[in-house]
């Protein structure tokens, strides 16, 4: 089992204690959420009006959020791939 949090990925070896299909499904739902957040943040940052009108710290905070969401998405997708490879 794994959990992606800001700045780290926590792995708990549960080998035969969990259903891999359920864990993959859970991670896929999480990845879907992260994808939506990446899309939302990207949309904001691609809006010239937002970037030029919002206070600098707000824009920087949104860039930071986007980076965080992207890292979480990448880590989750990597874990899904790893689980699928080990599942077969």
PDB file of N, CA and C in Angstrom:
ATOM      1  N   UNK A   1       0.861  -1.174   0.000  1.00  0.00           N
ATOM      2  CA  UNK A   1       0.000   0.000   0.000  1.00  0.00           C
ATOM      3  C   UNK A   1       0.893   1.217   0.000  1.00  0.00           C
ATOM      4  N   UNK A   2       0.454   2.262  -0.669  1.00  0.00           N
ATOM      5  CA  UNK A   2       1.236   3.488  -0.696  1.00  0.00           C
ATOM      6  C   UNK A   2       0.319   4.677  -0.551  1.00  0.00           C
ATOM      7  N   UNK A   3       0.901   5.765  -0.102  1.00  0.00           N
ATOM      8  CA  UNK A   3       0.156   7.006   0.039  1.00  0.00           C
ATOM      9  C   UNK A   3       1.079   8.128  -0.384  1.00  0.00           C
ATOM     10  N   UNK A   4       0.629   8.954  -1.299  1.00  0.00           N
ATOM     11  CA  UNK A   4       1.417  10.083  -1.764  1.00  0.00           C
ATOM     12  C   UNK A   4       1.010  11.305  -0.963  1.00  0.00           C
ATOM     13  N   UNK A   5       1.990  11.934  -0.358  1.00  0.00           N
ATOM     14  CA  UNK A   5       1.766  13.178   0.368  1.00  0.00           C
ATOM     15  C   UNK A   5       2.796  14.178  -0.119  1.00  0.00           C
ATOM     16  N   UNK A   6       2.605  15.420   0.178  1.00  0.00           N
ATOM     17  CA  UNK A   6       3.547  16.433  -0.276  1.00  0.00           C
ATOM     18  C   UNK A   6       4.945  16.131   0.246  1.00  0.00           C
ATOM     19  N   UNK A   7       5.887  15.998  -0.674  1.00  0.00           N
ATOM     20  CA  UNK A   7       7.276  15.816  -0.298  1.00  0.00           C
ATOM     21  C   UNK A   7       7.699  14.394   0.001  1.00  0.00           C
ATOM     22  N   UNK A   8       6.770  13.433  -0.034  1.00  0.00           N
ATOM     23  CA  UNK A   8       7.155  12.063   0.291  1.00  0.00           C
ATOM     24  C   UNK A   8       6.120  11.067  -0.209  1.00  0.00           C
ATOM     25  N   UNK A   9       6.561   9.847  -0.355  1.00  0.00           N
ATOM     26  CA  UNK A   9       5.669   8.734  -0.641  1.00  0.00           C
ATOM     27  C   UNK A   9       5.899   7.711   0.454  1.00  0.00           C
ATOM     28  N   UNK A  10       4.841   7.297   1.103  1.00  0.00           N
ATOM     29  CA  UNK A  10       4.939   6.345   2.201  1.00  0.00           C
ATOM     30  C   UNK A  10       4.513   4.978   1.677  1.00  0.00           C
ATOM     31  N   UNK A  11       5.372   3.983   1.877  1.00  0.00           N
ATOM     32  CA  UNK A  11       5.061   2.611   1.473  1.00  0.00           C
ATOM     33  C   UNK A  11       4.907   1.759   2.724  1.00  0.00           C
ATOM     34  N   UNK A  12       3.844   0.993   2.752  1.00  0.00           N
ATOM     35  CA  UNK A  12       3.619   0.063   3.847  1.00  0.00           C
ATOM     36  C   UNK A  12       3.518  -1.321   3.216  1.00  0.00           C
ATOM     37  N   UNK A  13       4.471  -2.197   3.493  1.00  0.00           N
ATOM     38  CA  UNK A  13       4.443  -3.526   2.874  1.00  0.00           C
ATOM     39  C   UNK A  13       3.288  -4.366   3.418  1.00  0.00           C
ATOM     40  N   UNK A  14       2.307  -4.570   2.600  1.00  0.00           N
ATOM     41  CA  UNK A  14       1.141  -5.357   3.000  1.00  0.00           C
ATOM     42  C   UNK A  14       0.965  -6.579   2.111  1.00  0.00           C
ATOM     43  N   UNK A  15       1.959  -6.814   1.286  1.00  0.00           N
ATOM     44  CA  UNK A  15       1.995  -7.892   0.307  1.00  0.00           C
ATOM     45  C   UNK A  15       0.716  -8.704   0.164  1.00  0.00           C
ATOM     46  N   UNK A  16       0.500  -9.635   1.035  1.00  0.00           N
ATOM     47  CA  UNK A  16      -0.645 -10.525   0.863  1.00  0.00           C
ATOM     48  C   UNK A  16      -1.837 -10.118   1.714  1.00  0.00           C
ATOM     49  N   UNK A  17      -1.770  -8.962   2.328  1.00  0.00           N
ATOM     50  CA  UNK A  17      -2.856  -8.516   3.192  1.00  0.00           C
ATOM     51  C   UNK A  17      -3.891  -7.667   2.463  1.00  0.00           C
ATOM     52  N   UNK A  18      -3.554  -7.207   1.264  1.00  0.00           N
ATOM     53  CA  UNK A  18      -4.491  -6.367   0.521  1.00  0.00           C
ATOM     54  C   UNK A  18      -4.815  -6.990  -0.824  1.00  0.00           C
ATOM     55  N   UNK A  19      -5.903  -6.569  -1.357  1.00  0.00           N
ATOM     56  CA  UNK A  19      -6.304  -6.975  -2.697  1.00  0.00           C
ATOM     57  C   UNK A  19      -5.675  -5.989  -3.667  1.00  0.00           C
ATOM     58  N   UNK A  20      -4.753  -6.470  -4.501  1.00  0.00           N
ATOM     59  CA  UNK A  20      -4.043  -5.576  -5.424  1.00  0.00           C
ATOM     60  C   UNK A  20      -4.988  -4.877  -6.395  1.00  0.00           C
ATOM     61  N   UNK A  21      -6.032  -5.559  -6.829  1.00  0.00           N
ATOM     62  CA  UNK A  21      -6.990  -4.928  -7.738  1.00  0.00           C
ATOM     63  C   UNK A  21      -7.667  -3.741  -7.062  1.00  0.00           C
ATOM     64  N   UNK A  22      -8.025  -3.901  -5.800  1.00  0.00           N
ATOM     65  CA  UNK A  22      -8.654  -2.800  -5.067  1.00  0.00           C
ATOM     66  C   UNK A  22      -7.681  -1.644  -4.861  1.00  0.00           C
ATOM     67  N   UNK A  23      -6.430  -1.963  -4.565  1.00  0.00           N
ATOM     68  CA  UNK A  23      -5.427  -0.913  -4.371  1.00  0.00           C
ATOM     69  C   UNK A  23      -5.175  -0.163  -5.679  1.00  0.00           C
ATOM     70  N   UNK A  24      -5.107  -0.877  -6.777  1.00  0.00           N
ATOM     71  CA  UNK A  24      -4.931  -0.240  -8.091  1.00  0.00           C
ATOM     72  C   UNK A  24      -6.124   0.658  -8.384  1.00  0.00           C
ATOM     73  N   UNK A  25      -7.325   0.180  -8.126  1.00  0.00           N
ATOM     74  CA  UNK A  25      -8.530   0.995  -8.349  1.00  0.00           C
ATOM     75  C   UNK A  25      -8.513   2.247  -7.481  1.00  0.00           C
ATOM     76  N   UNK A  26      -8.098   2.102  -6.223  1.00  0.00           N
ATOM     77  CA  UNK A  26      -8.034   3.253  -5.316  1.00  0.00           C
ATOM     78  C   UNK A  26      -7.035   4.293  -5.844  1.00  0.00           C
ATOM     79  N   UNK A  27      -5.880   3.801  -6.278  1.00  0.00           N
ATOM     80  CA  UNK A  27      -4.863   4.707  -6.805  1.00  0.00           C
ATOM     81  C   UNK A  27      -5.307   5.364  -8.109  1.00  0.00           C
ATOM     82  N   UNK A  28      -6.048   4.633  -8.928  1.00  0.00           N
ATOM     83  CA  UNK A  28      -6.558   5.210 -10.171  1.00  0.00           C
ATOM     84  C   UNK A  28      -7.538   6.337  -9.884  1.00  0.00           C
ATOM     85  N   UNK A  29      -8.366   6.183  -8.854  1.00  0.00           N
ATOM     86  CA  UNK A  29      -9.290   7.255  -8.458  1.00  0.00           C
ATOM     87  C   UNK A  29      -8.509   8.468  -7.960  1.00  0.00           C
ATOM     88  N   UNK A  30      -7.465   8.207  -7.194  1.00  0.00           N
ATOM     89  CA  UNK A  30      -6.621   9.282  -6.693  1.00  0.00           C
ATOM     90  C   UNK A  30      -5.943  10.013  -7.858  1.00  0.00           C
ATOM     91  N   UNK A  31      -5.445   9.247  -8.828  1.00  0.00           N
ATOM     92  CA  UNK A  31      -4.793   9.833  -9.999  1.00  0.00           C
ATOM     93  C   UNK A  31      -5.776  10.700 -10.786  1.00  0.00           C
ATOM     94  N   UNK A  32      -7.013  10.265 -10.863  1.00  0.00           N
ATOM     95  CA  UNK A  32      -8.046  11.032 -11.563  1.00  0.00           C
ATOM     96  C   UNK A  32      -8.252  12.386 -10.865  1.00  0.00           C
ATOM     97  N   UNK A  33      -8.282  12.366  -9.533  1.00  0.00           N
ATOM     98  CA  UNK A  33      -8.426  13.600  -8.756  1.00  0.00           C
ATOM     99  C   UNK A  33      -7.225  14.521  -8.997  1.00  0.00           C
ATOM    100  N   UNK A  34      -6.018  13.943  -8.966  1.00  0.00           N
ATOM    101  CA  UNK A  34      -4.811  14.742  -9.186  1.00  0.00           C
ATOM    102  C   UNK A  34      -4.792  15.326 -10.596  1.00  0.00           C
ATOM    103  N   UNK A  35      -5.245  14.553 -11.572  1.00  0.00           N
ATOM    104  CA  UNK A  35      -5.308  15.028 -12.960  1.00  0.00           C
ATOM    105  C   UNK A  35      -6.245  16.230 -13.068  1.00  0.00           C
ATOM    106  N   UNK A  36      -7.373  16.157 -12.384  1.00  0.00           N
ATOM    107  CA  UNK A  36      -8.323  17.276 -12.398  1.00  0.00           C
ATOM    108  C   UNK A  36      -7.706  18.527 -11.772  1.00  0.00           C
ATOM    109  N   UNK A  37      -6.963  18.348 -10.696  1.00  0.00           N
ATOM    110  CA  UNK A  37      -6.321  19.491 -10.034  1.00  0.00           C
ATOM    111  C   UNK A  37      -5.216  20.093 -10.906  1.00  0.00           C
ATOM    112  N   UNK A  38      -4.459  19.239 -11.589  1.00  0.00           N
ATOM    113  CA  UNK A  38      -3.428  19.724 -12.512  1.00  0.00           C
ATOM    114  C   UNK A  38      -4.087  20.537 -13.624  1.00  0.00           C
ATOM    115  N   UNK A  39      -5.176  20.025 -14.154  1.00  0.00           N
ATOM    116  CA  UNK A  39      -5.895  20.723 -15.224  1.00  0.00           C
ATOM    117  C   UNK A  39      -6.430  22.068 -14.735  1.00  0.00           C
ATOM    118  N   UNK A  40      -6.991  22.084 -13.514  1.00  0.00           N
ATOM    119  CA  UNK A  40      -7.537  23.322 -12.951  1.00  0.00           C
ATOM    120  C   UNK A  40      -6.437  24.366 -12.752  1.00  0.00           C
ATOM    121  N   UNK A  41      -5.337  23.957 -12.132  1.00  0.00           N
ATOM    122  CA  UNK A  41      -4.223  24.886 -11.888  1.00  0.00           C
ATOM    123  C   UNK A  41      -3.605  25.356 -13.199  1.00  0.00           C
ATOM    124  N   UNK A  42      -3.447  24.443 -14.123  1.00  0.00           N
ATOM    125  CA  UNK A  42      -2.879  24.808 -15.428  1.00  0.00           C
ATOM    126  C   UNK A  42      -3.766  25.818 -16.136  1.00  0.00           C
ATOM    127  N   UNK A  43      -5.071  25.616 -16.026  1.00  0.00           N
ATOM    128  CA  UNK A  43      -6.022  26.546 -16.636  1.00  0.00           C
ATOM    129  C   UNK A  43      -5.894  27.937 -16.054  1.00  0.00           C
ATOM    130  N   UNK A  44      -5.785  28.010 -14.732  1.00  0.00           N
ATOM    131  CA  UNK A  44      -5.618  29.312 -14.084  1.00  0.00           C
ATOM    132  C   UNK A  44      -4.339  29.993 -14.558  1.00  0.00           C
ATOM    133  N   UNK A  45      -3.250  29.225 -14.579  1.00  0.00           N
ATOM    134  CA  UNK A  45      -1.953  29.807 -14.925  1.00  0.00           C
ATOM    135  C   UNK A  45      -1.816  30.120 -16.411  1.00  0.00           C
ATOM    136  N   UNK A  46      -2.659  29.525 -17.227  1.00  0.00           N
ATOM    137  CA  UNK A  46      -2.615  29.842 -18.655  1.00  0.00           C
ATOM    138  C   UNK A  46      -3.521  31.028 -18.986  1.00  0.00           C
ATOM    139  N   UNK A  47      -4.255  31.498 -17.992  1.00  0.00           N
ATOM    140  CA  UNK A  47      -5.131  32.659 -18.160  1.00  0.00           C
ATOM    141  C   UNK A  47      -4.309  33.923 -17.902  1.00  0.00           C
ATOM    142  N   UNK A  48      -4.010  34.659 -18.972  1.00  0.00           N
ATOM    143  CA  UNK A  48      -3.196  35.877 -18.849  1.00  0.00           C
ATOM    144  C   UNK A  48      -3.801  36.883 -17.877  1.00  0.00           C
ATOM    145  N   UNK A  49      -5.111  36.975 -17.872  1.00  0.00           N
ATOM    146  CA  UNK A  49      -5.764  37.925 -16.975  1.00  0.00           C
ATOM    147  C   UNK A  49      -5.453  37.584 -15.511  1.00  0.00           C
ATOM    148  N   UNK A  50      -5.539  36.290 -15.173  1.00  0.00           N
ATOM    149  CA  UNK A  50      -5.228  35.861 -13.808  1.00  0.00           C
ATOM    150  C   UNK A  50      -3.767  36.153 -13.475  1.00  0.00           C
ATOM    151  N   UNK A  51      -2.876  35.746 -14.357  1.00  0.00           N
ATOM    152  CA  UNK A  51      -1.440  35.890 -14.095  1.00  0.00           C
ATOM    153  C   UNK A  51      -1.044  37.361 -13.937  1.00  0.00           C
ATOM    154  N   UNK A  52      -1.646  38.245 -14.728  1.00  0.00           N
ATOM    155  CA  UNK A  52      -1.266  39.657 -14.676  1.00  0.00           C
ATOM    156  C   UNK A  52      -2.058  40.473 -13.656  1.00  0.00           C
ATOM    157  N   UNK A  53      -3.222  39.986 -13.255  1.00  0.00           N
ATOM    158  CA  UNK A  53      -4.077  40.745 -12.335  1.00  0.00           C
ATOM    159  C   UNK A  53      -3.906  40.324 -10.876  1.00  0.00           C
ATOM    160  N   UNK A  54      -3.696  39.053 -10.666  1.00  0.00           N
ATOM    161  CA  UNK A  54      -3.615  38.538  -9.295  1.00  0.00           C
ATOM    162  C   UNK A  54      -2.313  38.992  -8.633  1.00  0.00           C
ATOM    163  N   UNK A  55      -2.330  39.142  -7.326  1.00  0.00           N
ATOM    164  CA  UNK A  55      -1.090  39.472  -6.615  1.00  0.00           C
ATOM    165  C   UNK A  55      -0.021  38.408  -6.882  1.00  0.00           C
ATOM    166  N   UNK A  56       1.212  38.850  -6.913  1.00  0.00           N
ATOM    167  CA  UNK A  56       2.325  37.955  -7.235  1.00  0.00           C
ATOM    168  C   UNK A  56       2.339  36.704  -6.341  1.00  0.00           C
ATOM    169  N   UNK A  57       2.066  36.890  -5.052  1.00  0.00           N
ATOM    170  CA  UNK A  57       2.099  35.740  -4.135  1.00  0.00           C
ATOM    171  C   UNK A  57       0.995  34.737  -4.439  1.00  0.00           C
ATOM    172  N   UNK A  58      -0.133  35.202  -4.955  1.00  0.00           N
ATOM    173  CA  UNK A  58      -1.233  34.307  -5.324  1.00  0.00           C
ATOM    174  C   UNK A  58      -0.834  33.466  -6.543  1.00  0.00           C
ATOM    175  N   UNK A  59      -0.206  34.115  -7.509  1.00  0.00           N
ATOM    176  CA  UNK A  59       0.253  33.402  -8.706  1.00  0.00           C
ATOM    177  C   UNK A  59       1.328  32.386  -8.327  1.00  0.00           C
ATOM    178  N   UNK A  60       2.251  32.786  -7.470  1.00  0.00           N
ATOM    179  CA  UNK A  60       3.306  31.871  -7.036  1.00  0.00           C
ATOM    180  C   UNK A  60       2.730  30.693  -6.257  1.00  0.00           C
ATOM    181  N   UNK A  61       1.723  30.962  -5.434  1.00  0.00           N
ATOM    182  CA  UNK A  61       1.073  29.885  -4.683  1.00  0.00           C
ATOM    183  C   UNK A  61       0.411  28.897  -5.639  1.00  0.00           C
ATOM    184  N   UNK A  62      -0.201  29.412  -6.699  1.00  0.00           N
ATOM    185  CA  UNK A  62      -0.849  28.531  -7.682  1.00  0.00           C
ATOM    186  C   UNK A  62       0.201  27.710  -8.424  1.00  0.00           C
ATOM    187  N   UNK A  63       1.337  28.303  -8.736  1.00  0.00           N
ATOM    188  CA  UNK A  63       2.428  27.554  -9.389  1.00  0.00           C
ATOM    189  C   UNK A  63       2.933  26.449  -8.467  1.00  0.00           C
ATOM    190  N   UNK A  64       3.028  26.763  -7.190  1.00  0.00           N
ATOM    191  CA  UNK A  64       3.470  25.773  -6.211  1.00  0.00           C
ATOM    192  C   UNK A  64       2.463  24.626  -6.115  1.00  0.00           C
ATOM    193  N   UNK A  65       1.176  24.966  -6.098  1.00  0.00           N
ATOM    194  CA  UNK A  65       0.126  23.940  -6.062  1.00  0.00           C
ATOM    195  C   UNK A  65       0.211  23.047  -7.290  1.00  0.00           C
ATOM    196  N   UNK A  66       0.395  23.677  -8.452  1.00  0.00           N
ATOM    197  CA  UNK A  66       0.488  22.910  -9.689  1.00  0.00           C
ATOM    198  C   UNK A  66       1.658  21.933  -9.620  1.00  0.00           C
ATOM    199  N   UNK A  67       2.785  22.403  -9.154  1.00  0.00           N
ATOM    200  CA  UNK A  67       3.955  21.539  -9.028  1.00  0.00           C
ATOM    201  C   UNK A  67       3.676  20.382  -8.078  1.00  0.00           C
ATOM    202  N   UNK A  68       3.039  20.668  -6.960  1.00  0.00           N
ATOM    203  CA  UNK A  68       2.710  19.643  -5.974  1.00  0.00           C
ATOM    204  C   UNK A  68       1.743  18.615  -6.556  1.00  0.00           C
ATOM    205  N   UNK A  69       0.686  19.083  -7.219  1.00  0.00           N
ATOM    206  CA  UNK A  69      -0.285  18.163  -7.830  1.00  0.00           C
ATOM    207  C   UNK A  69       0.394  17.294  -8.888  1.00  0.00           C
ATOM    208  N   UNK A  70       1.284  17.898  -9.680  1.00  0.00           N
ATOM    209  CA  UNK A  70       1.965  17.149 -10.734  1.00  0.00           C
ATOM    210  C   UNK A  70       2.859  16.064 -10.133  1.00  0.00           C
ATOM    211  N   UNK A  71       3.560  16.393  -9.054  1.00  0.00           N
ATOM    212  CA  UNK A  71       4.411  15.394  -8.389  1.00  0.00           C
ATOM    213  C   UNK A  71       3.566  14.248  -7.842  1.00  0.00           C
ATOM    214  N   UNK A  72       2.443  14.587  -7.222  1.00  0.00           N
ATOM    215  CA  UNK A  72       1.556  13.551  -6.681  1.00  0.00           C
ATOM    216  C   UNK A  72       1.016  12.665  -7.801  1.00  0.00           C
ATOM    217  N   UNK A  73       0.631  13.291  -8.914  1.00  0.00           N
ATOM    218  CA  UNK A  73       0.118  12.527 -10.052  1.00  0.00           C
ATOM    219  C   UNK A  73       1.191  11.591 -10.596  1.00  0.00           C
ATOM    220  N   UNK A  74       2.397  12.111 -10.788  1.00  0.00           N
ATOM    221  CA  UNK A  74       3.484  11.288 -11.319  1.00  0.00           C
ATOM    222  C   UNK A  74       3.794  10.109 -10.396  1.00  0.00           C
ATOM    223  N   UNK A  75       3.856  10.367  -9.090  1.00  0.00           N
ATOM    224  CA  UNK A  75       4.148   9.305  -8.134  1.00  0.00           C
ATOM    225  C   UNK A  75       3.035   8.259  -8.122  1.00  0.00           C
ATOM    226  N   UNK A  76       1.799   8.703  -8.198  1.00  0.00           N
ATOM    227  CA  UNK A  76       0.662   7.780  -8.186  1.00  0.00           C
ATOM    228  C   UNK A  76       0.641   6.934  -9.448  1.00  0.00           C
ATOM    229  N   UNK A  77       0.866   7.561 -10.590  1.00  0.00           N
ATOM    230  CA  UNK A  77       0.898   6.805 -11.851  1.00  0.00           C
ATOM    231  C   UNK A  77       2.039   5.792 -11.849  1.00  0.00           C
ATOM    232  N   UNK A  78       3.170   6.179 -11.281  1.00  0.00           N
ATOM    233  CA  UNK A  78       4.308   5.272 -11.185  1.00  0.00           C
ATOM    234  C   UNK A  78       3.966   4.073 -10.300  1.00  0.00           C
ATOM    235  N   UNK A  79       3.293   4.323  -9.199  1.00  0.00           N
ATOM    236  CA  UNK A  79       2.914   3.250  -8.279  1.00  0.00           C
ATOM    237  C   UNK A  79       1.892   2.313  -8.924  1.00  0.00           C
ATOM    238  N   UNK A  80       0.956   2.869  -9.673  1.00  0.00           N
ATOM    239  CA  UNK A  80      -0.026   2.033 -10.384  1.00  0.00           C
ATOM    240  C   UNK A  80       0.700   1.102 -11.350  1.00  0.00           C
ATOM    241  N   UNK A  81       1.632   1.660 -12.096  1.00  0.00           N
ATOM    242  CA  UNK A  81       2.396   0.868 -13.065  1.00  0.00           C
ATOM    243  C   UNK A  81       3.161  -0.248 -12.351  1.00  0.00           C
ATOM    244  N   UNK A  82       3.786   0.105 -11.247  1.00  0.00           N
ATOM    245  CA  UNK A  82       4.555  -0.868 -10.467  1.00  0.00           C
ATOM    246  C   UNK A  82       3.661  -1.996  -9.951  1.00  0.00           C
ATOM    247  N   UNK A  83       2.502  -1.640  -9.414  1.00  0.00           N
ATOM    248  CA  UNK A  83       1.581  -2.649  -8.902  1.00  0.00           C
ATOM    249  C   UNK A  83       1.066  -3.559 -10.024  1.00  0.00           C
ATOM    250  N   UNK A  84       0.765  -2.967 -11.166  1.00  0.00           N
ATOM    251  CA  UNK A  84       0.271  -3.761 -12.287  1.00  0.00           C
ATOM    252  C   UNK A  84       1.339  -4.737 -12.762  1.00  0.00           C
ATOM    253  N   UNK A  85       2.596  -4.298 -12.791  1.00  0.00           N
ATOM    254  CA  UNK A  85       3.691  -5.177 -13.220  1.00  0.00           C
ATOM    255  C   UNK A  85       3.879  -6.331 -12.240  1.00  0.00           C
ATOM    256  N   UNK A  86       3.755  -6.049 -10.954  1.00  0.00           N
ATOM    257  CA  UNK A  86       3.931  -7.083  -9.931  1.00  0.00           C
ATOM    258  C   UNK A  86       2.709  -7.980  -9.781  1.00  0.00           C
ATOM    259  N   UNK A  87       1.579  -7.488 -10.260  1.00  0.00           N
ATOM    260  CA  UNK A  87       0.325  -8.221 -10.138  1.00  0.00           C
ATOM    261  C   UNK A  87       0.219  -9.341 -11.173  1.00  0.00           C
ATOM    262  N   UNK A  88       0.814  -9.108 -12.319  1.00  0.00           N
ATOM    263  CA  UNK A  88       0.694 -10.096 -13.418  1.00  0.00           C
ATOM    264  C   UNK A  88       1.547 -11.306 -13.237  1.00  0.00           C
TER     265      UNK A  88
END
